[in-house]
mmCIF file of C-alpha atoms in Angstrom:
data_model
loop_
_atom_site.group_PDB
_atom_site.id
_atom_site.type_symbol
_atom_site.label_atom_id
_atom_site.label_comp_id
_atom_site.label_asym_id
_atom_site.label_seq_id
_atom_site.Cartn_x
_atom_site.Cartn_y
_atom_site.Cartn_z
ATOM 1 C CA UNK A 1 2.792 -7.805 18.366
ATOM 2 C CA UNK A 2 6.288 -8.607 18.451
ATOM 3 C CA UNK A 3 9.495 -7.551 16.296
ATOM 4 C CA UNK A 4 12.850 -8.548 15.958
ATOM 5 C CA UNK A 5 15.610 -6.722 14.732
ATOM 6 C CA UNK A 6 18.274 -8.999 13.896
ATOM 7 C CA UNK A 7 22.169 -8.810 13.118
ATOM 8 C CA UNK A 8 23.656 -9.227 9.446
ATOM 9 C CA UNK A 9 25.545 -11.923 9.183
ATOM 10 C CA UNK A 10 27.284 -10.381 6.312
ATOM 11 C CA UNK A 11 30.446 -9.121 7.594
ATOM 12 C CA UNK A 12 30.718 -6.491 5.055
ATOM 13 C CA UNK A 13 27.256 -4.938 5.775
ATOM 14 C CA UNK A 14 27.630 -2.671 8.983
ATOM 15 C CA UNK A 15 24.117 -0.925 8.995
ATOM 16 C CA UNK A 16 21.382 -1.888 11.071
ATOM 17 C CA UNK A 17 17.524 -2.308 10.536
ATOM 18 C CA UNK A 18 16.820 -0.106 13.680
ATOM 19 C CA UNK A 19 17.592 2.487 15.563
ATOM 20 C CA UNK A 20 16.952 4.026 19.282
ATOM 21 C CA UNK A 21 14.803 6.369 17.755
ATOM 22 C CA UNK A 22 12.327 3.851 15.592
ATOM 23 C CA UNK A 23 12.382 1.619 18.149
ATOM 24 C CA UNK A 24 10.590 3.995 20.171
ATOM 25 C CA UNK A 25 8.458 4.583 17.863
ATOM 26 C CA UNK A 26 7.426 0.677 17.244
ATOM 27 C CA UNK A 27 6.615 1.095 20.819
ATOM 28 C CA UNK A 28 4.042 4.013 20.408
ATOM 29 C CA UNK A 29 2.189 1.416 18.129
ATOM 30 C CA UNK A 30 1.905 -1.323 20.763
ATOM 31 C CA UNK A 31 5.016 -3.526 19.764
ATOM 32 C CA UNK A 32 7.506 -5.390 22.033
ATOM 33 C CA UNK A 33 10.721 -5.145 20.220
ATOM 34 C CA UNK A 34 13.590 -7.474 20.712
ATOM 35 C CA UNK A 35 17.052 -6.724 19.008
ATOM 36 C CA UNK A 36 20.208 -8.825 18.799
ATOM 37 C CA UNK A 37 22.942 -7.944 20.709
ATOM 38 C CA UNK A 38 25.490 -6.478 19.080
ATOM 39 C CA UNK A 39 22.900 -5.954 16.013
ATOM 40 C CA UNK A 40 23.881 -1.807 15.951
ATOM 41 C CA UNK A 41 27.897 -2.011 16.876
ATOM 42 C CA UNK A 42 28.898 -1.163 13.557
ATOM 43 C CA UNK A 43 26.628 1.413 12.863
ATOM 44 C CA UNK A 44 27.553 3.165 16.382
ATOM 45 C CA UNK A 45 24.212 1.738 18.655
ATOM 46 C CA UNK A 46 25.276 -0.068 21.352
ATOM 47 C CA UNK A 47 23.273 -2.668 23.354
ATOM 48 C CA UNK A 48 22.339 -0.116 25.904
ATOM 49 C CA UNK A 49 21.018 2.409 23.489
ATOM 50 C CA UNK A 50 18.557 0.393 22.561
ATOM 51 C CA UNK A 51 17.943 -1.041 26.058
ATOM 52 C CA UNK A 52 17.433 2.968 27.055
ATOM 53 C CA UNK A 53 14.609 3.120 24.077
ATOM 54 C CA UNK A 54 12.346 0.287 25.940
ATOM 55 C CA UNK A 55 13.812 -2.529 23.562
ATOM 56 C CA UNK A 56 14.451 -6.001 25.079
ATOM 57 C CA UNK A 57 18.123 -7.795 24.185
ATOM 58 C CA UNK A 58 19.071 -11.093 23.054
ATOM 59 C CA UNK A 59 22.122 -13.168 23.071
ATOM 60 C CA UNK A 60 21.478 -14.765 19.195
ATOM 61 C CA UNK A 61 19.351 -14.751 16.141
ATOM 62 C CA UNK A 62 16.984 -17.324 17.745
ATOM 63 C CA UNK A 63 16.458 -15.987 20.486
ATOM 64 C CA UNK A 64 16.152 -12.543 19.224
ATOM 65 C CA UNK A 65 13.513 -13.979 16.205
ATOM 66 C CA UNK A 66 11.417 -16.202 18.499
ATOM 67 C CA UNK A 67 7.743 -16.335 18.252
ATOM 68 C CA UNK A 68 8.519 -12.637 16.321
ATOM 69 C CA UNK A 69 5.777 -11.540 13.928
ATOM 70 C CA UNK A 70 7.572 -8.803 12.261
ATOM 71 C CA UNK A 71 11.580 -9.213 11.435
ATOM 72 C CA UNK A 72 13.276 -6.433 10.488
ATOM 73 C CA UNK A 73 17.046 -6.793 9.016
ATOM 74 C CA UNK A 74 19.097 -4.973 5.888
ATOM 75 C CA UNK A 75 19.530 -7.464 3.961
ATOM 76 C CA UNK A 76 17.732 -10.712 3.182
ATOM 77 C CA UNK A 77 18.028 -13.604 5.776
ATOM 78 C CA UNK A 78 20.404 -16.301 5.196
ATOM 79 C CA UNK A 79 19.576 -19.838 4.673
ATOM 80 C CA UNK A 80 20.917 -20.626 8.134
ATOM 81 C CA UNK A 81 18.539 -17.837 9.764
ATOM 82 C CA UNK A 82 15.885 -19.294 8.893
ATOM 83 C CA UNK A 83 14.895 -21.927 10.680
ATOM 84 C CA UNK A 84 14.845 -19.704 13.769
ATOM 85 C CA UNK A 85 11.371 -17.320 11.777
ATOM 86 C CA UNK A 86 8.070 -18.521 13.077
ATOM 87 C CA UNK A 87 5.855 -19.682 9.951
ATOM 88 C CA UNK A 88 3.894 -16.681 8.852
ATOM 89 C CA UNK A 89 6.706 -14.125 10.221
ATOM 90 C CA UNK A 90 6.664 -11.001 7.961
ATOM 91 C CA UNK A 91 10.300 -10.700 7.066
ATOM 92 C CA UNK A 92 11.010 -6.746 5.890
ATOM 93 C CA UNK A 93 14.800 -5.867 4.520
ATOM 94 C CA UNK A 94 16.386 -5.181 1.050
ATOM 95 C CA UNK A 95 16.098 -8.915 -0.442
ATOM 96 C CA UNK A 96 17.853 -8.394 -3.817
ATOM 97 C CA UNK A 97 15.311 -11.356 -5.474
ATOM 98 C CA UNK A 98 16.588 -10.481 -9.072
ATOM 99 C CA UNK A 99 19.456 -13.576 -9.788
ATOM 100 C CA UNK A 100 18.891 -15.225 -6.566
ATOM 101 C CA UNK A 101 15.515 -17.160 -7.185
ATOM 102 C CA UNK A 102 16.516 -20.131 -5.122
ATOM 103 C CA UNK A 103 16.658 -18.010 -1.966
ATOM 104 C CA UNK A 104 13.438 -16.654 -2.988
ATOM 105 C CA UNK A 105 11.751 -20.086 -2.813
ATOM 106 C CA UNK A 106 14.080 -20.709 0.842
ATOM 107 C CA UNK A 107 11.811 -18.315 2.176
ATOM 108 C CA UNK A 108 8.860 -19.301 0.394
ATOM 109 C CA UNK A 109 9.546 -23.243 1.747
ATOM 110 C CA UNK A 110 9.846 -21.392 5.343
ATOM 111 C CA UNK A 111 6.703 -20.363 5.399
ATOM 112 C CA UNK A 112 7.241 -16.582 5.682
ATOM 113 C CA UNK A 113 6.277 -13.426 4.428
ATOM 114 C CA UNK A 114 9.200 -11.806 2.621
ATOM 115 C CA UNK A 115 8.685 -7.935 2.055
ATOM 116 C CA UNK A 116 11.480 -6.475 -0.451
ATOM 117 C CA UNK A 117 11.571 -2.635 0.249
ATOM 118 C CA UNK A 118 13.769 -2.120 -3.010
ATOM 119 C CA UNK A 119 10.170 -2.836 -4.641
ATOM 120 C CA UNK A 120 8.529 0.033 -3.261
ATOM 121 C CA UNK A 121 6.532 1.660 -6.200
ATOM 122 C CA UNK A 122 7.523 5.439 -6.595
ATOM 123 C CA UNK A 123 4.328 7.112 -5.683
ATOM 124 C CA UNK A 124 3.753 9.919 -3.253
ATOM 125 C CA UNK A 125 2.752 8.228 -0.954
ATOM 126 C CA UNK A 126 5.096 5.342 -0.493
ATOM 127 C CA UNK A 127 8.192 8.221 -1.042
ATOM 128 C CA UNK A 128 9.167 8.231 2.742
ATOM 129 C CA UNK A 129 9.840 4.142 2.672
ATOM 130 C CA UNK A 130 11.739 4.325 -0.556
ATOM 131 C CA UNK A 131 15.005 2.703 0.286
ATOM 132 C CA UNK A 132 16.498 3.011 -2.723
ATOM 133 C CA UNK A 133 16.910 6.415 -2.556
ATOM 134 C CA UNK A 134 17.521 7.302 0.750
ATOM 135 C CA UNK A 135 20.760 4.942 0.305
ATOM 136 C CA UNK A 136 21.423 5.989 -2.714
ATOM 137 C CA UNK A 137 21.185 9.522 -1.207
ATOM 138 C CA UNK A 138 24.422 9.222 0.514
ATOM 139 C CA UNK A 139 26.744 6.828 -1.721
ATOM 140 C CA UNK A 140 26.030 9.591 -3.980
ATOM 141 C CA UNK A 141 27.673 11.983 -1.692
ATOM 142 C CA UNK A 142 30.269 9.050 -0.197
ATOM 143 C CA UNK A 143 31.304 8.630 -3.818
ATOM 144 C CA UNK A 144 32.157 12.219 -4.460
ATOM 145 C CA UNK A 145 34.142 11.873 -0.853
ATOM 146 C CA UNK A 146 36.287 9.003 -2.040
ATOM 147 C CA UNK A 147 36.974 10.196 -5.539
ATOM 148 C CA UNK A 148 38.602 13.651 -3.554
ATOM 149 C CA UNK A 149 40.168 11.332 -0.968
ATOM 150 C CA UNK A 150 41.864 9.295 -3.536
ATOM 151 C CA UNK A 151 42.229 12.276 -6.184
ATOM 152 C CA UNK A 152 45.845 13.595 -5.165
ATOM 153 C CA UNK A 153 45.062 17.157 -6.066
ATOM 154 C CA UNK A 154 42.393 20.053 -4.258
ATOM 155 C CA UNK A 155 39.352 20.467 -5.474
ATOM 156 C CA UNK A 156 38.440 23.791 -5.573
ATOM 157 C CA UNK A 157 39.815 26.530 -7.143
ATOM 158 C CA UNK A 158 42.469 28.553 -4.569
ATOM 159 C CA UNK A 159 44.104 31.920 -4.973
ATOM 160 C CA UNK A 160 47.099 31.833 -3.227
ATOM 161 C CA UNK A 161 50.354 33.873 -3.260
ATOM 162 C CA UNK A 162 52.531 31.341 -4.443
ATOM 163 C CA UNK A 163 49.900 30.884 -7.721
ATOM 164 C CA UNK A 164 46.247 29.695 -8.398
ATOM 165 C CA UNK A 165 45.254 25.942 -7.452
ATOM 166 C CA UNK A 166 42.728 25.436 -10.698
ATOM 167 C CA UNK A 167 39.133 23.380 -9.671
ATOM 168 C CA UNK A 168 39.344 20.252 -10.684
ATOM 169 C CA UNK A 169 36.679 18.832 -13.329
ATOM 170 C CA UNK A 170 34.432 16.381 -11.637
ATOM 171 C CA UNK A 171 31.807 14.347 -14.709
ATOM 172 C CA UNK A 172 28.588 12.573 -13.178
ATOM 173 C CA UNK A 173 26.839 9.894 -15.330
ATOM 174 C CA UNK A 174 23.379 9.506 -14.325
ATOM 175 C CA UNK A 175 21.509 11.914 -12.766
ATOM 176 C CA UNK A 176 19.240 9.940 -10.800
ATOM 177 C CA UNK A 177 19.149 10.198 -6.821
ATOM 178 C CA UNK A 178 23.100 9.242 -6.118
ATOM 179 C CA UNK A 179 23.971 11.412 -9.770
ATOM 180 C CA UNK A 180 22.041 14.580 -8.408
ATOM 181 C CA UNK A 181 23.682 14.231 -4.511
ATOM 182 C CA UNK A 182 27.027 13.450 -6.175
ATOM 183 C CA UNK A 183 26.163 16.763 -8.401
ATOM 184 C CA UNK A 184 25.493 18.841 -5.391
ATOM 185 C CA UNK A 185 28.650 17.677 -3.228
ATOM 186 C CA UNK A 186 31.085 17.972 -6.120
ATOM 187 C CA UNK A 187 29.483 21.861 -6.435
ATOM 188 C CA UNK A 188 29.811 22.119 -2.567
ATOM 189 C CA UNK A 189 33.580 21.251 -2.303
ATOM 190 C CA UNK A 190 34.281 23.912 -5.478
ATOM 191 C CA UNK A 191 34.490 21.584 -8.660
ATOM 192 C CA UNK A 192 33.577 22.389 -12.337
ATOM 193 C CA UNK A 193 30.776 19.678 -12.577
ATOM 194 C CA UNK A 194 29.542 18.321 -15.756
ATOM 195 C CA UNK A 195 26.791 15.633 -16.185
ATOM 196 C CA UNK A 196 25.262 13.384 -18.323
ATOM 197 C CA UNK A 197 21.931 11.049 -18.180
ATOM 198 C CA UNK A 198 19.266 9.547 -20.636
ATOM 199 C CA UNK A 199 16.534 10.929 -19.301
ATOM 200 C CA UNK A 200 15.397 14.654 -20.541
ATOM 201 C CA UNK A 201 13.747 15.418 -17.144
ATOM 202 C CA UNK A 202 17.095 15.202 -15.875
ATOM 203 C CA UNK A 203 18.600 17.666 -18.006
ATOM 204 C CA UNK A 204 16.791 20.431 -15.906
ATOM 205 C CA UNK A 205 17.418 18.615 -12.629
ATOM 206 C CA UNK A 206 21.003 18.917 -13.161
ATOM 207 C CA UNK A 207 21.648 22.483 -14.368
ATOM 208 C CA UNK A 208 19.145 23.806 -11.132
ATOM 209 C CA UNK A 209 21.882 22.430 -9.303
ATOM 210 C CA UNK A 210 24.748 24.860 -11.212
ATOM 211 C CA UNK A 211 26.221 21.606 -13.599
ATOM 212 C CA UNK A 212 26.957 21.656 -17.260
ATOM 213 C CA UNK A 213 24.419 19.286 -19.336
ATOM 214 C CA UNK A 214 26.116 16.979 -21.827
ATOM 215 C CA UNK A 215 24.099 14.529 -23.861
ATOM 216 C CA UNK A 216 22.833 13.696 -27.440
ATOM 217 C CA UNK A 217 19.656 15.350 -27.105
ATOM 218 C CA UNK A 218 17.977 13.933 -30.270
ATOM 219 C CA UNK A 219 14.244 12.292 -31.083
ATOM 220 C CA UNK A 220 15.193 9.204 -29.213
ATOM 221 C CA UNK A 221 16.450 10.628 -26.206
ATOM 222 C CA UNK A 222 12.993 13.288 -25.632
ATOM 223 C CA UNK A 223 11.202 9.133 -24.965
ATOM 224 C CA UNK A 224 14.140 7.657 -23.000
ATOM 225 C CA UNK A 225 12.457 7.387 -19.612
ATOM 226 C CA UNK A 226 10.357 4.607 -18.304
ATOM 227 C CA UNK A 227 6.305 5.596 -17.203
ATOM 228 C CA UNK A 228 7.667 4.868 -13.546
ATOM 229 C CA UNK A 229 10.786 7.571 -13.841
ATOM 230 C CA UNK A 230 13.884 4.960 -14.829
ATOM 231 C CA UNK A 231 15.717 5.231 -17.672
ATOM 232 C CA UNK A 232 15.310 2.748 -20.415
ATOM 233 C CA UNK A 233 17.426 0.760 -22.136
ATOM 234 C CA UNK A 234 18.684 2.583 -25.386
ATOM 235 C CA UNK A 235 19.851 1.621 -28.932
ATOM 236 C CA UNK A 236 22.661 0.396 -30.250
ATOM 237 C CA UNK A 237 22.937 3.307 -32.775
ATOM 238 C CA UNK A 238 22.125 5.984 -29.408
ATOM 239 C CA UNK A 239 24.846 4.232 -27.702
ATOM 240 C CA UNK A 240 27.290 4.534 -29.963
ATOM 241 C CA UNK A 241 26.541 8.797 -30.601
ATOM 242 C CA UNK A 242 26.422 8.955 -27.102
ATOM 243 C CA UNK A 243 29.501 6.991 -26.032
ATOM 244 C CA UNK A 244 31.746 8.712 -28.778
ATOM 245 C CA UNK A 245 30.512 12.188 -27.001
ATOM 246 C CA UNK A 246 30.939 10.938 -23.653
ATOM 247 C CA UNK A 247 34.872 9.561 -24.802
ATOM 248 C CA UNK A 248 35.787 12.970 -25.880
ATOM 249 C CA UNK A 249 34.824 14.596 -22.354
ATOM 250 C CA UNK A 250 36.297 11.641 -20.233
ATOM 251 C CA UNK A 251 39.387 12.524 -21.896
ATOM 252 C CA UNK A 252 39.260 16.279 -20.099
ATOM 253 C CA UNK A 253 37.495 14.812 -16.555
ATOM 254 C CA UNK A 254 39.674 14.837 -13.129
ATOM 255 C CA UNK A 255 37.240 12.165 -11.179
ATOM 256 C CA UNK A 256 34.449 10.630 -13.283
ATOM 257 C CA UNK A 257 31.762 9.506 -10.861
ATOM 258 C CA UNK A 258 29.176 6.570 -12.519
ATOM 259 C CA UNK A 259 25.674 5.859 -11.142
ATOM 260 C CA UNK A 260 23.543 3.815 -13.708
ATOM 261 C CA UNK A 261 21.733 1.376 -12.692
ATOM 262 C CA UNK A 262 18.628 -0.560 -14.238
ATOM 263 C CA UNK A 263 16.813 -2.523 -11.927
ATOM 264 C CA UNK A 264 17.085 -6.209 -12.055
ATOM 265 C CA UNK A 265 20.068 -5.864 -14.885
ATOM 266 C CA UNK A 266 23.495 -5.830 -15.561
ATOM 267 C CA UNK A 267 24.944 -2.424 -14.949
ATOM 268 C CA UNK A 268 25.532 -0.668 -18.061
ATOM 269 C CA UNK A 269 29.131 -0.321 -19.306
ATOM 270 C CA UNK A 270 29.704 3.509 -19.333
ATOM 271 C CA UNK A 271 33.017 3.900 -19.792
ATOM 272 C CA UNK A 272 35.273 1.805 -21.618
ATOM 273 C CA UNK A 273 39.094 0.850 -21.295
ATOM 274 C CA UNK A 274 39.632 2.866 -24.093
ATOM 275 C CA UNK A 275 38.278 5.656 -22.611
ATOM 276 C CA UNK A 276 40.130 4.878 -19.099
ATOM 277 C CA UNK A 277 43.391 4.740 -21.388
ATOM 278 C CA UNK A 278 42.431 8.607 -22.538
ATOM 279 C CA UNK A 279 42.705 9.709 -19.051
ATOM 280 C CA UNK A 280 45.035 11.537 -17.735
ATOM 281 C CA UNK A 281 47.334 9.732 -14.858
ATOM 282 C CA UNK A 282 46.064 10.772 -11.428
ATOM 283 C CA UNK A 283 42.502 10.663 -12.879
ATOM 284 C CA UNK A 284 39.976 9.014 -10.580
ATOM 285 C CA UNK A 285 36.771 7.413 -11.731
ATOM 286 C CA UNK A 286 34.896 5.811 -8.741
ATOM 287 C CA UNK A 287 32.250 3.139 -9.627
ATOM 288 C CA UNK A 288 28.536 2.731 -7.655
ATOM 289 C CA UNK A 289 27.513 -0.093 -9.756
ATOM 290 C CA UNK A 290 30.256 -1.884 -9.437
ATOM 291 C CA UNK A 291 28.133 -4.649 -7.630
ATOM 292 C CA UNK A 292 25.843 -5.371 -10.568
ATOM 293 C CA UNK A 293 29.064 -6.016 -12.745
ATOM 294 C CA UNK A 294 29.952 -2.181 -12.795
ATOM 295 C CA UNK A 295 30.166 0.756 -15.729
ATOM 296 C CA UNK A 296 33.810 1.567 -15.993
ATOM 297 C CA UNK A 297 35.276 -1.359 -17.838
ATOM 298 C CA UNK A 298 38.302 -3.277 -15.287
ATOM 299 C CA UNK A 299 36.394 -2.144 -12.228
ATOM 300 C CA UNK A 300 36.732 -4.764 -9.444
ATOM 301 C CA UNK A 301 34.603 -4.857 -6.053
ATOM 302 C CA UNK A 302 36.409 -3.298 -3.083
ATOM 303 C CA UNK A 303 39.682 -2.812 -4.689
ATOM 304 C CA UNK A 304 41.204 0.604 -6.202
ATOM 305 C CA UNK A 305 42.508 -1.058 -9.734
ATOM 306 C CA UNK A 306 45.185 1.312 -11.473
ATOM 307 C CA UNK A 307 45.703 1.439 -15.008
ATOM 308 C CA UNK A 308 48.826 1.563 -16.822
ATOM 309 C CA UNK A 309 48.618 5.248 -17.415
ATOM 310 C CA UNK A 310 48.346 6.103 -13.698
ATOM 311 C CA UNK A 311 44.049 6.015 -13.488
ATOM 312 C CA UNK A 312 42.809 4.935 -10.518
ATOM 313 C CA UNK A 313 39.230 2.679 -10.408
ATOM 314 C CA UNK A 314 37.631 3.013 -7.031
ATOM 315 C CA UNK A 315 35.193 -0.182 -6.777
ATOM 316 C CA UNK A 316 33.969 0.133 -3.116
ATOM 317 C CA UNK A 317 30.576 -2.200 -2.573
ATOM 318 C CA UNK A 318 27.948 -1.416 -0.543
ATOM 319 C CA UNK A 319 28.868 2.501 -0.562
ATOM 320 C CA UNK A 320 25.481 3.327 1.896
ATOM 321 C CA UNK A 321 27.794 0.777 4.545
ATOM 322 C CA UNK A 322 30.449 3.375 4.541
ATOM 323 C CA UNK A 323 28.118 5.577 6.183
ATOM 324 C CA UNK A 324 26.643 3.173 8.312
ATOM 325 C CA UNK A 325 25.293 5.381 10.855
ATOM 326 C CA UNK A 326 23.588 7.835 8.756
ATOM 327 C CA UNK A 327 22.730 5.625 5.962
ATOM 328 C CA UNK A 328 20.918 3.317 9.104
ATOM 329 C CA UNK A 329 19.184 5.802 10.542
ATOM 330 C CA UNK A 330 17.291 6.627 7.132
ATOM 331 C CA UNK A 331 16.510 2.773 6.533
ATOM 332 C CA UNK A 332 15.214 2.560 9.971
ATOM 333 C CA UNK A 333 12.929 5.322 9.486
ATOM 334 C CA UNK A 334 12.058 3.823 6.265
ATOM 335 C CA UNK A 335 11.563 0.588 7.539
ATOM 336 C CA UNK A 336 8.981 2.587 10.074
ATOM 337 C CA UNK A 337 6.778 4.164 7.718
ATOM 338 C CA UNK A 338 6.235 0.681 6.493
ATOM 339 C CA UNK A 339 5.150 -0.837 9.434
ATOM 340 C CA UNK A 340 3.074 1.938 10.370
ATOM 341 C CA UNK A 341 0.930 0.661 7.402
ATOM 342 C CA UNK A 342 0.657 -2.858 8.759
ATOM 343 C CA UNK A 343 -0.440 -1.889 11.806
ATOM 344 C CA UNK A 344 -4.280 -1.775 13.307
ATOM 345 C CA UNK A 345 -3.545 1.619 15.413
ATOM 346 C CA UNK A 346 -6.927 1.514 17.576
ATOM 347 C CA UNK A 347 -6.003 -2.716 18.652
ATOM 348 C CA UNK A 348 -2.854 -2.056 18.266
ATOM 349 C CA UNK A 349 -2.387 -5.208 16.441
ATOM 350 C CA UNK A 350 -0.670 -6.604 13.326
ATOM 351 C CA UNK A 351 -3.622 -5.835 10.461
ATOM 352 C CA UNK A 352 -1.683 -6.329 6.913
ATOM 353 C CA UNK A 353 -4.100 -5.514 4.111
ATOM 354 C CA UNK A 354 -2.713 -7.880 1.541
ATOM 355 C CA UNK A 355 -4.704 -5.732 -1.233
ATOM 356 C CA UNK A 356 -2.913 -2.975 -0.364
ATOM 357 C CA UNK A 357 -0.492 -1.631 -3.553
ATOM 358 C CA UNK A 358 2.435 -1.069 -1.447
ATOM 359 C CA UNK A 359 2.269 -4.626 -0.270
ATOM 360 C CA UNK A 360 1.165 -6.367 -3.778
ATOM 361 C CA UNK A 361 4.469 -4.868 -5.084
ATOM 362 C CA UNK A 362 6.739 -5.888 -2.281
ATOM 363 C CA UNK A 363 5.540 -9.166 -1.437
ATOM 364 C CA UNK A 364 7.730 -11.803 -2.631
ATOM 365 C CA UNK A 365 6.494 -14.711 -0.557
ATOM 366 C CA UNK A 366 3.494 -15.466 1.060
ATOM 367 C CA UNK A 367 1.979 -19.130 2.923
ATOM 368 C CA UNK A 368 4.604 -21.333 1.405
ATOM 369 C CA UNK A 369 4.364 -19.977 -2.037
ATOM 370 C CA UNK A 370 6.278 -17.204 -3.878
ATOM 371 C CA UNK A 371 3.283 -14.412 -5.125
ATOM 372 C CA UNK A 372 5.033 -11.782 -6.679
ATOM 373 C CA UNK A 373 4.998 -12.004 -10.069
ATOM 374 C CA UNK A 374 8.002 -10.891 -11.433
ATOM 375 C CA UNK A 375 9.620 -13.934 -9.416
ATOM 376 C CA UNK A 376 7.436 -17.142 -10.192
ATOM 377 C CA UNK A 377 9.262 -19.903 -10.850
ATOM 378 C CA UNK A 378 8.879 -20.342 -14.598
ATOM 379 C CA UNK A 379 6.872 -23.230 -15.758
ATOM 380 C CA UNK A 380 8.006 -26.594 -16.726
#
């Protein structure tokens, strides 16, 4: 059994699909493992590191991939990778099939077998190889981290002789995995944190961890949450109570953080230029969504955009990348628990059981053909 773990060739993604530690571990079950070199550089794992763990390197991608059964990387391959993936090659990284089902069918047309981790169901079971929110885990935090790096004032409330500092007002929409972290780091670093979400269950969720609650809580918003824990989409006439609510807080908010995301969609617009324009100047709203299209209105991908009235739009993509050495070690160990499912631990051979749930809803490709169904091209 061999696997590969290859570089990205996206400049702008720095983490890595494994580190000295899994690579061990891949070992334990029986695997040779090959990595790139270079694969780990940005994410602080050198060459030798890995060499150190019992992993083999290679000078490129073809090399590293050849005759590989399993291929581990962060993101999906690129067209030009490939060619260099042995037909039938399991292919395990974050594939981002919604919009892109061209590069779908690439894959399909290669002959491999593309796993998307971001498809993990949320069951107990499958909780320690949920990518989603063990990345989301820390741009959560990282957000919160910007917003006070690029917030000119202190945080926390200070006593001093010379007069009191006040805490500044830090507003989190969405409470899901990155809400709740950004939540708990705000609270951390001394901040009068508010929150908002459509989901009831999160209402509790966010006061345990010592924030205000602000939402419409009417009929519609006690059945605004999806049977597998996302929020759904809401009403025109929900949107417009709750946006009017949400305007008159922004207006009061030192660093809005936003967090909403709906798989496979647009981001939700959250916050309007309106309500940007209500701000007051030195305000800070940093935006996580910001690569599905974003929800602060004028938001643009890696660039801090300020407003007329002195607001300042953080837009940083790929926030998990700006931890890359934390945010890879969690992937990696992610990526593990995975594998450790495909594996036959008594031959210690490759044994997928195609049957098995976790794979049925990961599996995007499979013997030339795309299987999932959520990604079929659409008949004629």
């Amino acid at each position: 059994m061999r696997i590969a773990v290859l570089s990205e060739t996206d400049p702008a993604e720095p983490r890595v699909a494994a580190v000295p530690e899994t690579v061990k571990k891949y070992k334990a079950l029986g695997a040779e493992v090959t990595v790139q070199s270079g694969a780990g550089l940005k994410a602080g794992v050198p060459d030798a590191d890995y060499e150190a763990a019992g992993a083999s390197i290679a000078p490129d991608a073809k090399a590293a991939a050849d005759g590989a059964d399993i291929v581990l990387k962060v993101r999906r391959p690129a067209a030009e990778e490939l060619p260099a993936l042995k037909r039938g090659a399991i292919v395990i990284a974050i594939m981002d099939p919604y919009g892109h089902e061209d590069e779908v069918k690439a894959m399909a047309d290669a002959g491999v077998s593309a796993i998307a981790m971001e498809l993990m169901p949320r069951i107990t079971r499958a909780q320690v190889m949920d990518v989603l929110s063990s990345q989301a885990n820390l741009a959560g935090y990282r957000a919160v981290v910007d917003g006070a790096a690029v917030y000119g004032r202190a945080l926390p409330m200070m006593m001093t002789a010379a007069g009191t500092v006040p805490a500044a007002r830090i507003f989190v929409m969405g409470a899901g995995v990155a809400g709740l972290q950004a939540i708990a780091t705000a609270r951390r670093l001394g901040a009068v944190v508010t929150a908002t979400d459509v989901r009831p269950a999160a209402k509790e969720q966010v006061e345990s961890l010592g924030a205000k609650f602000v939402a419409v809580e009417d009929e519609e918003f006690k059945q605004a949450e999806t049977a597998g824990g996302y929020a759904k989409e809401m009403s025109a006439e929900y949107k417009k109570k709750q946006a009017e609510l949400v305007a008159s807080h922004i207006a009061k908010q030192d660093i809005v953080v936003t967090t909403a995301l709906i798989p496979g969609r647009p981001a939700p617009r959250l916050v309007t230029a309106d309500m940007v324009a209500a701000m007051r100047p030195g305000s800070v709203l940093v935006d996580l969504a910001v690569e599905r299209g974003g929800n602060v209105e004028g938001v643009k991908a890696d660039e801090i955009v300020e407003t007329q009235n002195g607001v300042k739009i953080v837009g940083y993509a790929n926030v998990p990348g700006r931890l890359a050495a934390t945010s890879s070690s969690l992937y990696a160990r992610n990526l593990y628990a995975f594998v450790e499912t495909l594996v036959d631990k008594a031959s210690k051979a490759l044994a997928v059981k195609w049957d098995d749930e976790l794979v049925k809803a990961t599996c995007l490709t499979r013997d030339g053909a795309v299987v999932h169904p959520n990604f079929q091209p659409k008949a004629a």
